[in-house]
Amino acid sequence: MNMQRREALKAGGGLGLFGLLAAAGLITPGQARAEWNKSAFDAKSIEDTLKALGATGAQSSTDIQITAPDIAENGAVVPVGVVSALAGVEAIAILIEKNPNPLAASFMLPAGTEASVQTRVKMGQTSDVIAIVKAGGKFIMTKKEIKVTLGGCGG
Amino acid sequence: MADPMKIRASAKDGITEVKVLMSHEMETGQRKDSSGNLVPAHFITELSAEHNGKQVLAAQFGTAVSKNPYLAFKFKGGAKGDKLAVSWVDNKGDKRTDEVQIN
């Protein structure tokens, strides 16, 4: 009986594969932080999402631009882009206030990557879209309302 | 295994612009099928882009990202012929990596 192997399996079972890899030094702390942020994506309100992102108290700023239509005909595909002219942007997050889970996507930008991302999101109804940018260790945010006219009746 | 991504990467004036179109259902877990049962969530959770093996973008998606997700971003550096790889993982553990040459 190989007792060492049994011990290793027992320890591994508790930690899960990720913990095991982290313990073995295969995953650096930087990468470990990039694990899918379940609490942020499961949050049901803007405040909870900000808390989970560690962005509580983000200041409103005009240094971020949200590029998106004022009116989206199809809420299933709403193009949203976030651009910031600030230097040292480390992360960008896109939130949709009235969705069941506000956080739509978050981006980690290594040095050298421009603060400019575009994607497409789903919106259940007319809502504010909030962009949060982390630059130089500080969080700032801006918002833009997008009207959703599902069904094309101009509602 | 999911369908391949469409990736376009073009270098201009020292900046590489990358556009990615993934092929994925992005099921939210809130929709019901015709018999009223919830369709389980199935969506891409993480995405990573690497230029010649160095990470240039890491993204995390929630269920609010549209079906067949589109993503565009830019990074400094990158020359014609360099390799750009994009990979994603979804909540069921499916994954896919595709690689293109920057042009």
PDB file of C-alpha atoms in Angstrom:
ATOM      1  CA  MET A   1       0.000   0.000   0.000  1.00  0.00           C
ATOM      2  CA  ASN A   2       1.418   3.325  -1.034  1.00  0.00           C
ATOM      3  CA  MET A   3       0.548   5.574   1.894  1.00  0.00           C
ATOM      4  CA  GLN A   4       2.106   8.669   0.402  1.00  0.00           C
ATOM      5  CA  ARG A   5      -0.141   8.460  -2.585  1.00  0.00           C
ATOM      6  CA  ARG A   6      -3.184   8.075  -0.343  1.00  0.00           C
ATOM      7  CA  GLU A   7      -2.212  11.147   1.653  1.00  0.00           C
ATOM      8  CA  ALA A   8      -1.681  13.141  -1.495  1.00  0.00           C
ATOM      9  CA  LEU A   9      -5.076  12.143  -2.834  1.00  0.00           C
ATOM     10  CA  LYS A  10      -6.754  13.044   0.436  1.00  0.00           C
ATOM     11  CA  ALA A  11      -5.113  16.468   0.496  1.00  0.00           C
ATOM     12  CA  GLY A  12      -5.918  17.011  -3.153  1.00  0.00           C
ATOM     13  CA  GLY A  13      -9.554  16.066  -2.684  1.00  0.00           C
ATOM     14  CA  GLY A  14     -10.074  18.865  -0.201  1.00  0.00           C
ATOM     15  CA  LEU A  15      -8.329  21.532  -2.206  1.00  0.00           C
ATOM     16  CA  GLY A  16      -9.624  20.621  -5.620  1.00  0.00           C
ATOM     17  CA  LEU A  17      -7.473  20.574  -8.699  1.00  0.00           C
ATOM     18  CA  PHE A  18      -6.970  24.312  -8.648  1.00  0.00           C
ATOM     19  CA  GLY A  19      -5.738  24.360  -5.078  1.00  0.00           C
ATOM     20  CA  LEU A  20      -3.440  21.495  -5.832  1.00  0.00           C
ATOM     21  CA  LEU A  21      -1.897  23.300  -8.778  1.00  0.00           C
ATOM     22  CA  ALA A  22      -1.578  26.485  -6.771  1.00  0.00           C
ATOM     23  CA  ALA A  23       0.019  24.587  -3.895  1.00  0.00           C
ATOM     24  CA  ALA A  24       2.437  22.952  -6.286  1.00  0.00           C
ATOM     25  CA  GLY A  25       3.442  26.384  -7.529  1.00  0.00           C
ATOM     26  CA  LEU A  26       2.250  25.713 -11.057  1.00  0.00           C
ATOM     27  CA  ILE A  27      -0.105  28.666 -10.920  1.00  0.00           C
ATOM     28  CA  THR A  28       1.335  31.983  -9.884  1.00  0.00           C
ATOM     29  CA  PRO A  29      -0.756  34.258  -7.652  1.00  0.00           C
ATOM     30  CA  GLY A  30      -1.322  36.573 -10.598  1.00  0.00           C
ATOM     31  CA  GLN A  31      -3.007  33.847 -12.564  1.00  0.00           C
ATOM     32  CA  ALA A  32      -4.879  32.545  -9.554  1.00  0.00           C
ATOM     33  CA  ARG A  33      -6.615  35.901  -9.192  1.00  0.00           C
ATOM     34  CA  ALA A  34      -7.841  35.564 -12.739  1.00  0.00           C
ATOM     35  CA  GLU A  35     -10.029  32.586 -11.841  1.00  0.00           C
ATOM     36  CA  TRP A  36     -13.658  33.099 -12.868  1.00  0.00           C
ATOM     37  CA  ASN A  37     -15.137  35.512 -10.343  1.00  0.00           C
ATOM     38  CA  LYS A  38     -18.293  33.597  -9.469  1.00  0.00           C
ATOM     39  CA  SER A  39     -19.461  35.930  -6.708  1.00  0.00           C
ATOM     40  CA  ALA A  40     -19.226  38.937  -9.030  1.00  0.00           C
ATOM     41  CA  PHE A  41     -21.087  37.254 -11.883  1.00  0.00           C
ATOM     42  CA  ASP A  42     -23.755  35.853  -9.539  1.00  0.00           C
ATOM     43  CA  ALA A  43     -24.361  39.193  -7.815  1.00  0.00           C
ATOM     44  CA  LYS A  44     -27.872  40.499  -8.334  1.00  0.00           C
ATOM     45  CA  SER A  45     -27.354  44.216  -7.741  1.00  0.00           C
ATOM     46  CA  ILE A  46     -24.859  46.830  -8.812  1.00  0.00           C
ATOM     47  CA  GLU A  47     -23.662  47.307  -5.216  1.00  0.00           C
ATOM     48  CA  ASP A  48     -23.025  43.594  -4.714  1.00  0.00           C
ATOM     49  CA  THR A  49     -21.209  43.378  -8.034  1.00  0.00           C
ATOM     50  CA  LEU A  50     -18.998  46.336  -7.151  1.00  0.00           C
ATOM     51  CA  LYS A  51     -18.242  44.729  -3.811  1.00  0.00           C
ATOM     52  CA  ALA A  52     -17.313  41.421  -5.434  1.00  0.00           C
ATOM     53  CA  LEU A  53     -15.064  43.232  -7.889  1.00  0.00           C
ATOM     54  CA  GLY A  54     -13.462  45.200  -5.072  1.00  0.00           C
ATOM     55  CA  ALA A  55     -14.623  48.365  -6.807  1.00  0.00           C
ATOM     56  CA  THR A  56     -16.862  49.816  -4.102  1.00  0.00           C
ATOM     57  CA  GLY A  57     -16.839  53.590  -4.180  1.00  0.00           C
ATOM     58  CA  ALA A  58     -15.831  53.887  -7.830  1.00  0.00           C
ATOM     59  CA  GLN A  59     -15.952  57.558  -8.818  1.00  0.00           C
ATOM     60  CA  SER A  60     -17.858  58.805 -11.798  1.00  0.00           C
ATOM     61  CA  SER A  61     -15.489  59.992 -14.475  1.00  0.00           C
ATOM     62  CA  THR A  62     -15.561  61.448 -17.944  1.00  0.00           C
ATOM     63  CA  ASP A  63     -12.321  59.672 -18.838  1.00  0.00           C
ATOM     64  CA  ILE A  64     -14.238  56.625 -20.035  1.00  0.00           C
ATOM     65  CA  GLN A  65     -16.382  56.477 -23.138  1.00  0.00           C
ATOM     66  CA  ILE A  66     -19.045  53.876 -23.767  1.00  0.00           C
ATOM     67  CA  THR A  67     -19.686  53.381 -27.441  1.00  0.00           C
ATOM     68  CA  ALA A  68     -23.115  51.889 -27.872  1.00  0.00           C
ATOM     69  CA  PRO A  69     -26.334  52.792 -29.652  1.00  0.00           C
ATOM     70  CA  ASP A  70     -28.874  55.002 -27.834  1.00  0.00           C
ATOM     71  CA  ILE A  71     -31.600  52.635 -28.950  1.00  0.00           C
ATOM     72  CA  ALA A  72     -31.087  48.921 -29.481  1.00  0.00           C
ATOM     73  CA  GLU A  73     -33.723  47.221 -31.593  1.00  0.00           C
ATOM     74  CA  ASN A  74     -32.702  43.746 -30.556  1.00  0.00           C
ATOM     75  CA  GLY A  75     -31.871  43.301 -26.885  1.00  0.00           C
ATOM     76  CA  ALA A  76     -30.196  39.965 -27.610  1.00  0.00           C
ATOM     77  CA  VAL A  77     -27.345  41.615 -29.479  1.00  0.00           C
ATOM     78  CA  VAL A  78     -26.314  45.052 -28.253  1.00  0.00           C
ATOM     79  CA  PRO A  79     -22.847  46.180 -29.327  1.00  0.00           C
ATOM     80  CA  VAL A  80     -21.013  47.816 -26.431  1.00  0.00           C
ATOM     81  CA  GLY A  81     -17.517  49.238 -26.525  1.00  0.00           C
ATOM     82  CA  VAL A  82     -15.499  50.793 -23.728  1.00  0.00           C
ATOM     83  CA  VAL A  83     -12.602  53.136 -24.425  1.00  0.00           C
ATOM     84  CA  SER A  84     -10.504  55.078 -21.961  1.00  0.00           C
ATOM     85  CA  ALA A  85      -7.735  57.559 -22.630  1.00  0.00           C
ATOM     86  CA  LEU A  86      -6.278  57.054 -19.153  1.00  0.00           C
ATOM     87  CA  ALA A  87      -2.811  55.590 -18.813  1.00  0.00           C
ATOM     88  CA  GLY A  88      -2.226  52.363 -16.952  1.00  0.00           C
ATOM     89  CA  VAL A  89      -5.656  50.806 -17.329  1.00  0.00           C
ATOM     90  CA  GLU A  90      -5.538  47.343 -15.767  1.00  0.00           C
ATOM     91  CA  ALA A  91      -9.104  46.155 -16.004  1.00  0.00           C
ATOM     92  CA  ILE A  92     -12.446  46.970 -17.589  1.00  0.00           C
ATOM     93  CA  ALA A  93     -15.839  45.625 -16.579  1.00  0.00           C
ATOM     94  CA  ILE A  94     -19.201  46.002 -18.300  1.00  0.00           C
ATOM     95  CA  LEU A  95     -22.366  45.961 -16.175  1.00  0.00           C
ATOM     96  CA  ILE A  96     -25.998  46.147 -17.206  1.00  0.00           C
ATOM     97  CA  GLU A  97     -28.024  47.533 -14.336  1.00  0.00           C
ATOM     98  CA  LYS A  98     -31.373  45.853 -14.956  1.00  0.00           C
ATOM     99  CA  ASN A  99     -30.184  42.420 -16.036  1.00  0.00           C
ATOM    100  CA  PRO A 100     -30.757  39.575 -13.531  1.00  0.00           C
ATOM    101  CA  ASN A 101     -26.987  39.497 -12.967  1.00  0.00           C
ATOM    102  CA  PRO A 102     -25.557  42.907 -13.811  1.00  0.00           C
ATOM    103  CA  LEU A 103     -21.992  41.873 -14.615  1.00  0.00           C
ATOM    104  CA  ALA A 104     -21.714  40.971 -18.303  1.00  0.00           C
ATOM    105  CA  ALA A 105     -17.985  40.747 -18.854  1.00  0.00           C
ATOM    106  CA  SER A 106     -14.713  41.775 -17.316  1.00  0.00           C
ATOM    107  CA  PHE A 107     -11.368  42.184 -19.009  1.00  0.00           C
ATOM    108  CA  MET A 108      -7.869  42.115 -17.582  1.00  0.00           C
ATOM    109  CA  LEU A 109      -5.453  44.157 -19.643  1.00  0.00           C
ATOM    110  CA  PRO A 110      -1.756  43.387 -19.292  1.00  0.00           C
ATOM    111  CA  ALA A 111       0.662  46.272 -19.879  1.00  0.00           C
ATOM    112  CA  GLY A 112       0.774  47.113 -23.578  1.00  0.00           C
ATOM    113  CA  THR A 113      -2.875  46.334 -24.243  1.00  0.00           C
ATOM    114  CA  GLU A 114      -4.936  49.397 -25.119  1.00  0.00           C
ATOM    115  CA  ALA A 115      -7.913  50.401 -22.999  1.00  0.00           C
ATOM    116  CA  SER A 116     -10.319  49.658 -25.799  1.00  0.00           C
ATOM    117  CA  VAL A 117     -12.612  46.651 -25.904  1.00  0.00           C
ATOM    118  CA  GLN A 118     -15.788  45.932 -27.794  1.00  0.00           C
ATOM    119  CA  THR A 119     -18.232  43.114 -27.408  1.00  0.00           C
ATOM    120  CA  ARG A 120     -21.923  42.336 -27.732  1.00  0.00           C
ATOM    121  CA  VAL A 121     -24.239  41.826 -24.789  1.00  0.00           C
ATOM    122  CA  LYS A 122     -27.816  40.791 -24.047  1.00  0.00           C
ATOM    123  CA  MET A 123     -30.177  43.253 -22.383  1.00  0.00           C
ATOM    124  CA  GLY A 124     -33.537  42.220 -20.976  1.00  0.00           C
ATOM    125  CA  GLN A 125     -34.940  45.759 -20.993  1.00  0.00           C
ATOM    126  CA  THR A 126     -34.018  49.416 -21.263  1.00  0.00           C
ATOM    127  CA  SER A 127     -31.247  49.989 -18.757  1.00  0.00           C
ATOM    128  CA  ASP A 128     -28.142  51.869 -17.829  1.00  0.00           C
ATOM    129  CA  VAL A 129     -24.949  50.240 -19.028  1.00  0.00           C
ATOM    130  CA  ILE A 130     -22.075  50.876 -16.642  1.00  0.00           C
ATOM    131  CA  ALA A 131     -18.406  50.672 -17.512  1.00  0.00           C
ATOM    132  CA  ILE A 132     -15.927  50.320 -14.683  1.00  0.00           C
ATOM    133  CA  VAL A 133     -12.264  50.929 -15.328  1.00  0.00           C
ATOM    134  CA  LYS A 134      -9.396  50.188 -12.992  1.00  0.00           C
ATOM    135  CA  ALA A 135      -6.428  52.452 -13.662  1.00  0.00           C
ATOM    136  CA  GLY A 136      -3.440  52.921 -11.408  1.00  0.00           C
ATOM    137  CA  GLY A 137      -5.135  50.922  -8.657  1.00  0.00           C
ATOM    138  CA  LYS A 138      -8.225  53.188  -8.613  1.00  0.00           C
ATOM    139  CA  PHE A 139     -11.689  52.397  -9.885  1.00  0.00           C
ATOM    140  CA  ILE A 140     -13.703  54.856 -11.933  1.00  0.00           C
ATOM    141  CA  MET A 141     -16.990  54.405 -13.745  1.00  0.00           C
ATOM    142  CA  THR A 142     -19.350  55.926 -16.245  1.00  0.00           C
ATOM    143  CA  LYS A 143     -22.821  55.014 -17.468  1.00  0.00           C
ATOM    144  CA  LYS A 144     -25.007  55.318 -20.510  1.00  0.00           C
ATOM    145  CA  GLU A 145     -28.663  54.471 -20.940  1.00  0.00           C
ATOM    146  CA  ILE A 146     -29.565  52.163 -23.798  1.00  0.00           C
ATOM    147  CA  LYS A 147     -33.211  51.839 -24.780  1.00  0.00           C
ATOM    148  CA  VAL A 148     -34.268  48.384 -25.858  1.00  0.00           C
ATOM    149  CA  THR A 149     -37.229  48.061 -28.212  1.00  0.00           C
ATOM    150  CA  LEU A 150     -37.886  44.324 -28.313  1.00  0.00           C
ATOM    151  CA  GLY A 151     -40.236  43.251 -31.029  1.00  0.00           C
ATOM    152  CA  GLY A 152     -39.461  46.298 -33.117  1.00  0.00           C
ATOM    153  CA  CYS A 153     -42.729  48.062 -32.143  1.00  0.00           C
ATOM    154  CA  GLY A 154     -40.868  51.124 -30.960  1.00  0.00           C
ATOM    155  CA  GLY A 155     -41.995  50.505 -27.341  1.00  0.00           C
TER     156      GLY A 155
ATOM    157  CA  MET B   1     -15.859  20.248 -29.595  1.00  0.00           C
ATOM    158  CA  ALA B   2     -17.172  23.588 -30.611  1.00  0.00           C
ATOM    159  CA  ASP B   3     -16.830  25.145 -34.027  1.00  0.00           C
ATOM    160  CA  PRO B   4     -13.683  27.132 -34.784  1.00  0.00           C
ATOM    161  CA  MET B   5     -13.458  30.816 -33.947  1.00  0.00           C
ATOM    162  CA  LYS B   6     -13.037  33.421 -36.599  1.00  0.00           C
ATOM    163  CA  ILE B   7     -10.060  35.555 -35.685  1.00  0.00           C
ATOM    164  CA  ARG B   8      -8.705  38.528 -37.555  1.00  0.00           C
ATOM    165  CA  ALA B   9      -5.562  40.267 -36.367  1.00  0.00           C
ATOM    166  CA  SER B  10      -4.050  43.163 -38.269  1.00  0.00           C
ATOM    167  CA  ALA B  11      -0.955  45.162 -37.375  1.00  0.00           C
ATOM    168  CA  LYS B  12      -0.810  48.836 -38.289  1.00  0.00           C
ATOM    169  CA  ASP B  13       1.466  51.599 -36.966  1.00  0.00           C
ATOM    170  CA  GLY B  14       2.742  49.434 -34.119  1.00  0.00           C
ATOM    171  CA  ILE B  15      -0.711  48.499 -32.872  1.00  0.00           C
ATOM    172  CA  THR B  16      -2.390  45.201 -33.508  1.00  0.00           C
ATOM    173  CA  GLU B  17      -6.150  45.122 -33.683  1.00  0.00           C
ATOM    174  CA  VAL B  18      -7.770  41.788 -32.960  1.00  0.00           C
ATOM    175  CA  LYS B  19     -11.342  40.791 -33.729  1.00  0.00           C
ATOM    176  CA  VAL B  20     -12.697  37.466 -32.562  1.00  0.00           C
ATOM    177  CA  LEU B  21     -16.014  35.826 -33.334  1.00  0.00           C
ATOM    178  CA  MET B  22     -16.663  32.723 -31.268  1.00  0.00           C
ATOM    179  CA  SER B  23     -19.248  30.101 -32.013  1.00  0.00           C
ATOM    180  CA  HIS B  24     -21.134  29.358 -28.803  1.00  0.00           C
ATOM    181  CA  GLU B  25     -24.732  29.078 -27.604  1.00  0.00           C
ATOM    182  CA  MET B  26     -24.238  31.320 -24.526  1.00  0.00           C
ATOM    183  CA  GLU B  27     -27.348  29.889 -22.854  1.00  0.00           C
ATOM    184  CA  THR B  28     -28.290  32.020 -19.836  1.00  0.00           C
ATOM    185  CA  GLY B  29     -29.994  29.383 -17.724  1.00  0.00           C
ATOM    186  CA  GLN B  30     -33.079  31.608 -17.479  1.00  0.00           C
ATOM    187  CA  ARG B  31     -34.806  30.583 -20.683  1.00  0.00           C
ATOM    188  CA  LYS B  32     -37.483  27.878 -20.804  1.00  0.00           C
ATOM    189  CA  ASP B  33     -37.942  25.372 -23.596  1.00  0.00           C
ATOM    190  CA  SER B  34     -41.322  24.609 -25.210  1.00  0.00           C
ATOM    191  CA  SER B  35     -42.333  22.255 -22.397  1.00  0.00           C
ATOM    192  CA  GLY B  36     -41.549  24.823 -19.710  1.00  0.00           C
ATOM    193  CA  ASN B  37     -38.308  23.337 -18.438  1.00  0.00           C
ATOM    194  CA  LEU B  38     -35.392  25.623 -17.745  1.00  0.00           C
ATOM    195  CA  VAL B  39     -32.624  25.302 -20.281  1.00  0.00           C
ATOM    196  CA  PRO B  40     -29.429  24.842 -18.255  1.00  0.00           C
ATOM    197  CA  ALA B  41     -26.844  27.587 -18.492  1.00  0.00           C
ATOM    198  CA  HIS B  42     -24.046  26.945 -20.955  1.00  0.00           C
ATOM    199  CA  PHE B  43     -21.714  29.831 -21.619  1.00  0.00           C
ATOM    200  CA  ILE B  44     -18.083  30.786 -22.073  1.00  0.00           C
ATOM    201  CA  THR B  45     -16.567  31.816 -18.749  1.00  0.00           C
ATOM    202  CA  GLU B  46     -12.979  32.636 -19.561  1.00  0.00           C
ATOM    203  CA  LEU B  47     -11.040  33.745 -22.566  1.00  0.00           C
ATOM    204  CA  SER B  48      -7.374  34.412 -23.087  1.00  0.00           C
ATOM    205  CA  ALA B  49      -5.451  35.883 -26.001  1.00  0.00           C
ATOM    206  CA  GLU B  50      -1.741  35.389 -26.456  1.00  0.00           C
ATOM    207  CA  HIS B  51       0.678  37.075 -28.812  1.00  0.00           C
ATOM    208  CA  ASN B  52       3.699  34.839 -29.429  1.00  0.00           C
ATOM    209  CA  GLY B  53       2.960  33.112 -26.128  1.00  0.00           C
ATOM    210  CA  LYS B  54       2.621  36.326 -24.083  1.00  0.00           C
ATOM    211  CA  GLN B  55      -0.828  37.101 -22.744  1.00  0.00           C
ATOM    212  CA  VAL B  56      -2.353  40.280 -24.170  1.00  0.00           C
ATOM    213  CA  LEU B  57      -5.902  39.925 -22.854  1.00  0.00           C
ATOM    214  CA  ALA B  58      -7.750  37.902 -20.254  1.00  0.00           C
ATOM    215  CA  ALA B  59     -11.520  38.126 -20.134  1.00  0.00           C
ATOM    216  CA  GLN B  60     -14.275  36.681 -18.007  1.00  0.00           C
ATOM    217  CA  PHE B  61     -17.770  36.421 -19.423  1.00  0.00           C
ATOM    218  CA  GLY B  62     -21.116  36.137 -17.719  1.00  0.00           C
ATOM    219  CA  THR B  63     -24.350  34.915 -19.246  1.00  0.00           C
ATOM    220  CA  ALA B  64     -25.173  38.388 -20.561  1.00  0.00           C
ATOM    221  CA  VAL B  65     -22.668  38.147 -23.387  1.00  0.00           C
ATOM    222  CA  SER B  66     -24.527  37.551 -26.649  1.00  0.00           C
ATOM    223  CA  LYS B  67     -24.769  34.251 -28.463  1.00  0.00           C
ATOM    224  CA  ASN B  68     -21.749  33.710 -30.708  1.00  0.00           C
ATOM    225  CA  PRO B  69     -19.698  36.253 -28.763  1.00  0.00           C
ATOM    226  CA  TYR B  70     -17.817  38.997 -30.527  1.00  0.00           C
ATOM    227  CA  LEU B  71     -14.777  40.637 -29.030  1.00  0.00           C
ATOM    228  CA  ALA B  72     -12.414  43.288 -30.329  1.00  0.00           C
ATOM    229  CA  PHE B  73      -9.346  44.728 -28.630  1.00  0.00           C
ATOM    230  CA  LYS B  74      -5.987  46.320 -29.438  1.00  0.00           C
ATOM    231  CA  PHE B  75      -2.484  45.895 -28.123  1.00  0.00           C
ATOM    232  CA  LYS B  76       0.872  47.560 -28.755  1.00  0.00           C
ATOM    233  CA  GLY B  77       3.384  45.569 -30.735  1.00  0.00           C
ATOM    234  CA  GLY B  78       2.805  42.659 -33.007  1.00  0.00           C
ATOM    235  CA  ALA B  79       4.152  42.320 -36.517  1.00  0.00           C
ATOM    236  CA  LYS B  80       2.967  40.633 -39.653  1.00  0.00           C
ATOM    237  CA  GLY B  81       3.472  36.893 -39.379  1.00  0.00           C
ATOM    238  CA  ASP B  82       3.440  36.828 -35.560  1.00  0.00           C
ATOM    239  CA  LYS B  83       1.240  34.246 -33.952  1.00  0.00           C
ATOM    240  CA  LEU B  84      -1.918  35.203 -32.123  1.00  0.00           C
ATOM    241  CA  ALA B  85      -3.786  32.509 -30.223  1.00  0.00           C
ATOM    242  CA  VAL B  86      -7.176  32.820 -28.565  1.00  0.00           C
ATOM    243  CA  SER B  87      -8.603  30.207 -26.250  1.00  0.00           C
ATOM    244  CA  TRP B  88     -11.788  29.941 -24.216  1.00  0.00           C
ATOM    245  CA  VAL B  89     -13.280  27.647 -21.604  1.00  0.00           C
ATOM    246  CA  ASP B  90     -17.003  27.310 -20.886  1.00  0.00           C
ATOM    247  CA  ASN B  91     -18.869  26.401 -17.713  1.00  0.00           C
ATOM    248  CA  LYS B  92     -19.110  22.747 -18.774  1.00  0.00           C
ATOM    249  CA  GLY B  93     -15.368  22.501 -19.265  1.00  0.00           C
ATOM    250  CA  ASP B  94     -15.461  22.579 -23.053  1.00  0.00           C
ATOM    251  CA  LYS B  95     -12.563  24.466 -24.494  1.00  0.00           C
ATOM    252  CA  ARG B  96     -11.207  25.606 -27.791  1.00  0.00           C
ATOM    253  CA  THR B  97      -8.014  27.282 -28.980  1.00  0.00           C
ATOM    254  CA  ASP B  98      -7.463  28.796 -32.396  1.00  0.00           C
ATOM    255  CA  GLU B  99      -4.387  30.468 -33.764  1.00  0.00           C
ATOM    256  CA  VAL B 100      -3.856  32.883 -36.622  1.00  0.00           C
ATOM    257  CA  GLN B 101      -0.989  34.863 -38.090  1.00  0.00           C
ATOM    258  CA  ILE B 102      -1.147  38.632 -37.763  1.00  0.00           C
ATOM    259  CA  ASN B 103      -1.418  40.328 -41.125  1.00  0.00           C
TER     260      ASN B 103
END
